[in-house]
Amino acid sequence: MQYTSTRGRESVRSTQAILNGLAPDGGLYVPCVFPEGFDSLSLIGLPFEEMAARIFTLFLDDFDGIPALVSRAYRNKFDCADITPLKKVGKRYVLELFHGPTCAFKDVALSALPVLMTAAMRQEGAAKEIMILTATSGDTGKAAMEGFKDVPGIRITVFYPAGGVSPVQEKQMTSQAGKNVCVAAVKGNFDDAQSAVKEIFAKGLPDGSGTVLSSANSINIGRLVPQIVYYFKAYSDLVMSGEIAAGDPVDFTVPTGNFGDILAGYFAKRIGLPVEKLICASNANHVLTDFFRTGVYDRNRPFYKTTSPSMDILISSNLERLLYLLGGEDPAQVKALMESLKKDGSFAVPPALLRRLQETFPAGFADDAAAAGAIRAVWEKHGYLMDPHTAVAWSVAESLPDPGRPSVILSTASPYKFPAAVLEALGQKAADDPFDLMGQLSSFTGTPVPKPLASLKTAPVRFSDVVGRENLYEYVVSLTEGND
Ligand SMILES: *Cc1c(COP(=O)(O)O)cnc(C)c1O
């Protein structure tokens, strides 16, 4: 399958799109044409790995030996055999995406990306070492380092906003093992870190460098494709457990930041999965809610640090792909919108495009108080423990009129990644040490601390650099020197 940039007309193979990450013109890769006539219901009842192989084959057809790649990506990395289990909670369903090595949904994609990238390097005959540069709002960084650690030919550097991630998230990153990993805090928020990284991509490394840059952020198509799989898995589970009949429409509510997770749901819909609505849930940084309601995207607003930090984002990168796909696949239009965003911090889409967006994407937001209320209510009513990101989605789903269709909530993190916020929501006074909080949450709820988090308290810190955003480029160059 060929991929084209949202801002230009040149197309590349899927192997090249994954190696490049971002298109050379600054746009994001999208399929030139979506597969036609795919029988989406034929996946019902298949095991996760087989479903993944079928979907990878559809979108990444230049790759050789996909079943083996899928197997390498997922075998023995998740704490449950079906990778992304679906739980019934009251009248809704919760799709648990946090059973991987770092307890966040990013593991689903970042278990596959290193395997895909290594295969692409081999097939494309890449001569240089790859340096993965990643800005993280908290979860991507850890999941990416875990996926890429000690992968030959690849190094990875992660930047997170100083003071902008939870203590558990920070310790997960600063204690990361692996010879080829590096992590540093950036002075600023996530948007600052992400923009600085994008500027490094635009500038490129100095001539003669033995290293090329690539991205593990959700702008990489290799992140997006693996995320399509769990929409199919959830749908299949609903059919197999008799909750729906094959072909019945289903809604998904997605706690959204960079718009990667929810966009994968749209890709699933485009190839025929009976997805009716994809509900875009935001926290107090509700730039997307306002956009889907009015057609005006405006990042000129206060930035809030919330209890759902992985969604504290005002520049939602993957929205660009949706604007391209629903806006008549017009790269000139996308380019103009993105230039306006860069220059003025805002853009407005034409009314016809807004109507098409609204057909599929209802939107809403929940502030910290609403999310905390949902955590407590769902725990007290159903004995089910949610993290604050999942709670944002739950709360937004509750705030909309009942559509009379099954409602699946995507659960993107383990509650143990955010124990202070969860304990507080449950009316408990939280301990001072963030790592004692996990034990406290466990004794209060009678649920186990996930294994990868239990050992964090005593894990040694390996990385402590704090970099100003104006120094990021030199920092990266210095890491790649001595590499030819
Ligand atoms: C990254 C993340 C999100 C947001 O996902 P996007 O694909 O960026 O929209 C939501 N919740 C958690 C826990 C995350 O780590």
PDB file of N, CA and C in Angstrom, residues 314-356:
ATOM      1  N   LEU A 314      -2.598  20.770  23.578  1.00  0.00           N
ATOM      2  CA  LEU A 314      -3.388  21.767  22.840  1.00  0.00           C
ATOM      3  C   LEU A 314      -3.131  21.714  21.333  1.00  0.00           C
ATOM      4  N   ILE A 315      -2.065  21.004  20.925  1.00  0.00           N
ATOM      5  CA  ILE A 315      -1.840  20.810  19.487  1.00  0.00           C
ATOM      6  C   ILE A 315      -1.952  19.319  19.213  1.00  0.00           C
ATOM      7  N   SER A 316      -3.072  18.948  18.646  1.00  0.00           N
ATOM      8  CA  SER A 316      -3.409  17.542  18.498  1.00  0.00           C
ATOM      9  C   SER A 316      -3.003  17.073  17.099  1.00  0.00           C
ATOM     10  N   SER A 317      -1.815  16.451  17.021  1.00  0.00           N
ATOM     11  CA  SER A 317      -1.179  16.248  15.713  1.00  0.00           C
ATOM     12  C   SER A 317      -1.979  15.438  14.704  1.00  0.00           C
ATOM     13  N   ASN A 318      -2.575  14.346  15.169  1.00  0.00           N
ATOM     14  CA  ASN A 318      -3.222  13.458  14.206  1.00  0.00           C
ATOM     15  C   ASN A 318      -4.523  13.987  13.627  1.00  0.00           C
ATOM     16  N   LEU A 319      -5.026  15.063  14.192  1.00  0.00           N
ATOM     17  CA  LEU A 319      -6.217  15.689  13.612  1.00  0.00           C
ATOM     18  C   LEU A 319      -5.950  16.042  12.148  1.00  0.00           C
ATOM     19  N   GLU A 320      -4.692  16.371  11.854  1.00  0.00           N
ATOM     20  CA  GLU A 320      -4.310  16.716  10.472  1.00  0.00           C
ATOM     21  C   GLU A 320      -4.718  15.615   9.488  1.00  0.00           C
ATOM     22  N   ARG A 321      -4.562  14.367   9.921  1.00  0.00           N
ATOM     23  CA  ARG A 321      -4.936  13.263   9.012  1.00  0.00           C
ATOM     24  C   ARG A 321      -6.438  13.254   8.739  1.00  0.00           C
ATOM     25  N   LEU A 322      -7.218  13.519   9.777  1.00  0.00           N
ATOM     26  CA  LEU A 322      -8.672  13.517   9.602  1.00  0.00           C
ATOM     27  C   LEU A 322      -9.108  14.674   8.707  1.00  0.00           C
ATOM     28  N   LEU A 323      -8.462  15.822   8.896  1.00  0.00           N
ATOM     29  CA  LEU A 323      -8.798  16.986   8.060  1.00  0.00           C
ATOM     30  C   LEU A 323      -8.524  16.674   6.596  1.00  0.00           C
ATOM     31  N   TYR A 324      -7.443  15.933   6.356  1.00  0.00           N
ATOM     32  CA  TYR A 324      -7.120  15.538   4.987  1.00  0.00           C
ATOM     33  C   TYR A 324      -8.181  14.555   4.454  1.00  0.00           C
ATOM     34  N   LEU A 325      -8.461  13.529   5.235  1.00  0.00           N
ATOM     35  CA  LEU A 325      -9.322  12.452   4.744  1.00  0.00           C
ATOM     36  C   LEU A 325     -10.770  12.896   4.565  1.00  0.00           C
ATOM     37  N   LEU A 326     -11.255  13.779   5.442  1.00  0.00           N
ATOM     38  CA  LEU A 326     -12.646  14.223   5.317  1.00  0.00           C
ATOM     39  C   LEU A 326     -12.774  15.537   4.548  1.00  0.00           C
ATOM     40  N   GLY A 327     -11.641  16.162   4.287  1.00  0.00           N
ATOM     41  CA  GLY A 327     -11.678  17.459   3.598  1.00  0.00           C
ATOM     42  C   GLY A 327     -11.415  17.339   2.114  1.00  0.00           C
ATOM     43  N   GLY A 328     -11.734  16.186   1.517  1.00  0.00           N
ATOM     44  CA  GLY A 328     -11.569  16.030   0.074  1.00  0.00           C
ATOM     45  C   GLY A 328     -10.145  15.694  -0.342  1.00  0.00           C
ATOM     46  N   GLU A 329      -9.321  15.212   0.592  1.00  0.00           N
ATOM     47  CA  GLU A 329      -7.941  14.807   0.300  1.00  0.00           C
ATOM     48  C   GLU A 329      -7.209  15.898  -0.477  1.00  0.00           C
ATOM     49  N   ASP A 330      -7.272  17.089   0.060  1.00  0.00           N
ATOM     50  CA  ASP A 330      -6.717  18.271  -0.604  1.00  0.00           C
ATOM     51  C   ASP A 330      -5.502  18.769   0.177  1.00  0.00           C
ATOM     52  N   PRO A 331      -4.277  18.412  -0.285  1.00  0.00           N
ATOM     53  CA  PRO A 331      -3.085  18.785   0.485  1.00  0.00           C
ATOM     54  C   PRO A 331      -2.898  20.299   0.617  1.00  0.00           C
ATOM     55  N   ALA A 332      -3.369  21.049  -0.384  1.00  0.00           N
ATOM     56  CA  ALA A 332      -3.208  22.506  -0.309  1.00  0.00           C
ATOM     57  C   ALA A 332      -4.053  23.069   0.841  1.00  0.00           C
ATOM     58  N   GLN A 333      -5.262  22.520   0.987  1.00  0.00           N
ATOM     59  CA  GLN A 333      -6.125  22.983   2.086  1.00  0.00           C
ATOM     60  C   GLN A 333      -5.496  22.664   3.447  1.00  0.00           C
ATOM     61  N   VAL A 334      -4.987  21.416   3.586  1.00  0.00           N
ATOM     62  CA  VAL A 334      -4.386  21.022   4.870  1.00  0.00           C
ATOM     63  C   VAL A 334      -3.187  21.915   5.169  1.00  0.00           C
ATOM     64  N   LYS A 335      -2.379  22.145   4.151  1.00  0.00           N
ATOM     65  CA  LYS A 335      -1.193  22.982   4.345  1.00  0.00           C
ATOM     66  C   LYS A 335      -1.581  24.380   4.829  1.00  0.00           C
ATOM     67  N   ALA A 336      -2.620  24.935   4.234  1.00  0.00           N
ATOM     68  CA  ALA A 336      -3.061  26.277   4.633  1.00  0.00           C
ATOM     69  C   ALA A 336      -3.553  26.269   6.082  1.00  0.00           C
ATOM     70  N   LEU A 337      -4.320  25.243   6.449  1.00  0.00           N
ATOM     71  CA  LEU A 337      -4.824  25.170   7.830  1.00  0.00           C
ATOM     72  C   LEU A 337      -3.669  25.057   8.820  1.00  0.00           C
ATOM     73  N   MET A 338      -2.670  24.220   8.485  1.00  0.00           N
ATOM     74  CA  MET A 338      -1.560  24.005   9.412  1.00  0.00           C
ATOM     75  C   MET A 338      -0.653  25.231   9.486  1.00  0.00           C
ATOM     76  N   GLU A 339      -0.564  25.966   8.373  1.00  0.00           N
ATOM     77  CA  GLU A 339       0.210  27.211   8.436  1.00  0.00           C
ATOM     78  C   GLU A 339      -0.480  28.229   9.316  1.00  0.00           C
ATOM     79  N   SER A 340      -1.793  28.261   9.231  1.00  0.00           N
ATOM     80  CA  SER A 340      -2.559  29.176  10.073  1.00  0.00           C
ATOM     81  C   SER A 340      -2.396  28.790  11.556  1.00  0.00           C
ATOM     82  N   LEU A 341      -2.388  27.481  11.828  1.00  0.00           N
ATOM     83  CA  LEU A 341      -2.195  27.023  13.214  1.00  0.00           C
ATOM     84  C   LEU A 341      -0.826  27.443  13.726  1.00  0.00           C
ATOM     85  N   LYS A 342       0.165  27.315  12.858  1.00  0.00           N
ATOM     86  CA  LYS A 342       1.520  27.649  13.281  1.00  0.00           C
ATOM     87  C   LYS A 342       1.660  29.164  13.506  1.00  0.00           C
ATOM     88  N   LYS A 343       1.076  29.939  12.596  1.00  0.00           N
ATOM     89  CA  LYS A 343       1.242  31.389  12.645  1.00  0.00           C
ATOM     90  C   LYS A 343       0.341  32.038  13.701  1.00  0.00           C
ATOM     91  N   ASP A 344      -0.937  31.688  13.680  1.00  0.00           N
ATOM     92  CA  ASP A 344      -1.896  32.379  14.557  1.00  0.00           C
ATOM     93  C   ASP A 344      -2.373  31.520  15.723  1.00  0.00           C
ATOM     94  N   GLY A 345      -1.986  30.239  15.708  1.00  0.00           N
ATOM     95  CA  GLY A 345      -2.468  29.341  16.762  1.00  0.00           C
ATOM     96  C   GLY A 345      -3.904  28.901  16.553  1.00  0.00           C
ATOM     97  N   SER A 346      -4.460  29.163  15.382  1.00  0.00           N
ATOM     98  CA  SER A 346      -5.855  28.758  15.159  1.00  0.00           C
ATOM     99  C   SER A 346      -6.140  28.550  13.677  1.00  0.00           C
ATOM    100  N   PHE A 347      -7.226  27.849  13.408  1.00  0.00           N
ATOM    101  CA  PHE A 347      -7.746  27.772  12.035  1.00  0.00           C
ATOM    102  C   PHE A 347      -9.229  27.474  12.105  1.00  0.00           C
ATOM    103  N   ALA A 348      -9.919  27.721  11.002  1.00  0.00           N
ATOM    104  CA  ALA A 348     -11.351  27.410  10.926  1.00  0.00           C
ATOM    105  C   ALA A 348     -11.577  26.583   9.679  1.00  0.00           C
ATOM    106  N   VAL A 349     -12.383  25.517   9.798  1.00  0.00           N
ATOM    107  CA  VAL A 349     -12.640  24.676   8.623  1.00  0.00           C
ATOM    108  C   VAL A 349     -13.955  25.117   7.972  1.00  0.00           C
ATOM    109  N   PRO A 350     -14.081  24.862   6.646  1.00  0.00           N
ATOM    110  CA  PRO A 350     -15.322  25.225   5.958  1.00  0.00           C
ATOM    111  C   PRO A 350     -16.516  24.436   6.526  1.00  0.00           C
ATOM    112  N   PRO A 351     -17.728  25.012   6.430  1.00  0.00           N
ATOM    113  CA  PRO A 351     -18.924  24.374   7.010  1.00  0.00           C
ATOM    114  C   PRO A 351     -19.164  22.948   6.507  1.00  0.00           C
ATOM    115  N   ALA A 352     -18.872  22.686   5.239  1.00  0.00           N
ATOM    116  CA  ALA A 352     -19.139  21.337   4.703  1.00  0.00           C
ATOM    117  C   ALA A 352     -18.242  20.318   5.399  1.00  0.00           C
ATOM    118  N   LEU A 353     -16.988  20.690   5.642  1.00  0.00           N
ATOM    119  CA  LEU A 353     -16.072  19.776   6.333  1.00  0.00           C
ATOM    120  C   LEU A 353     -16.510  19.585   7.786  1.00  0.00           C
ATOM    121  N   LEU A 354     -16.944  20.663   8.430  1.00  0.00           N
ATOM    122  CA  LEU A 354     -17.414  20.545   9.818  1.00  0.00           C
ATOM    123  C   LEU A 354     -18.581  19.565   9.903  1.00  0.00           C
ATOM    124  N   ARG A 355     -19.511  19.641   8.958  1.00  0.00           N
ATOM    125  CA  ARG A 355     -20.662  18.717   8.985  1.00  0.00           C
ATOM    126  C   ARG A 355     -20.191  17.276   8.860  1.00  0.00           C
ATOM    127  N   ARG A 356     -19.221  17.034   7.985  1.00  0.00           N
ATOM    128  CA  ARG A 356     -18.731  15.649   7.828  1.00  0.00           C
ATOM    129  C   ARG A 356     -18.042  15.178   9.108  1.00  0.00           C
TER     130      ARG A 356
END
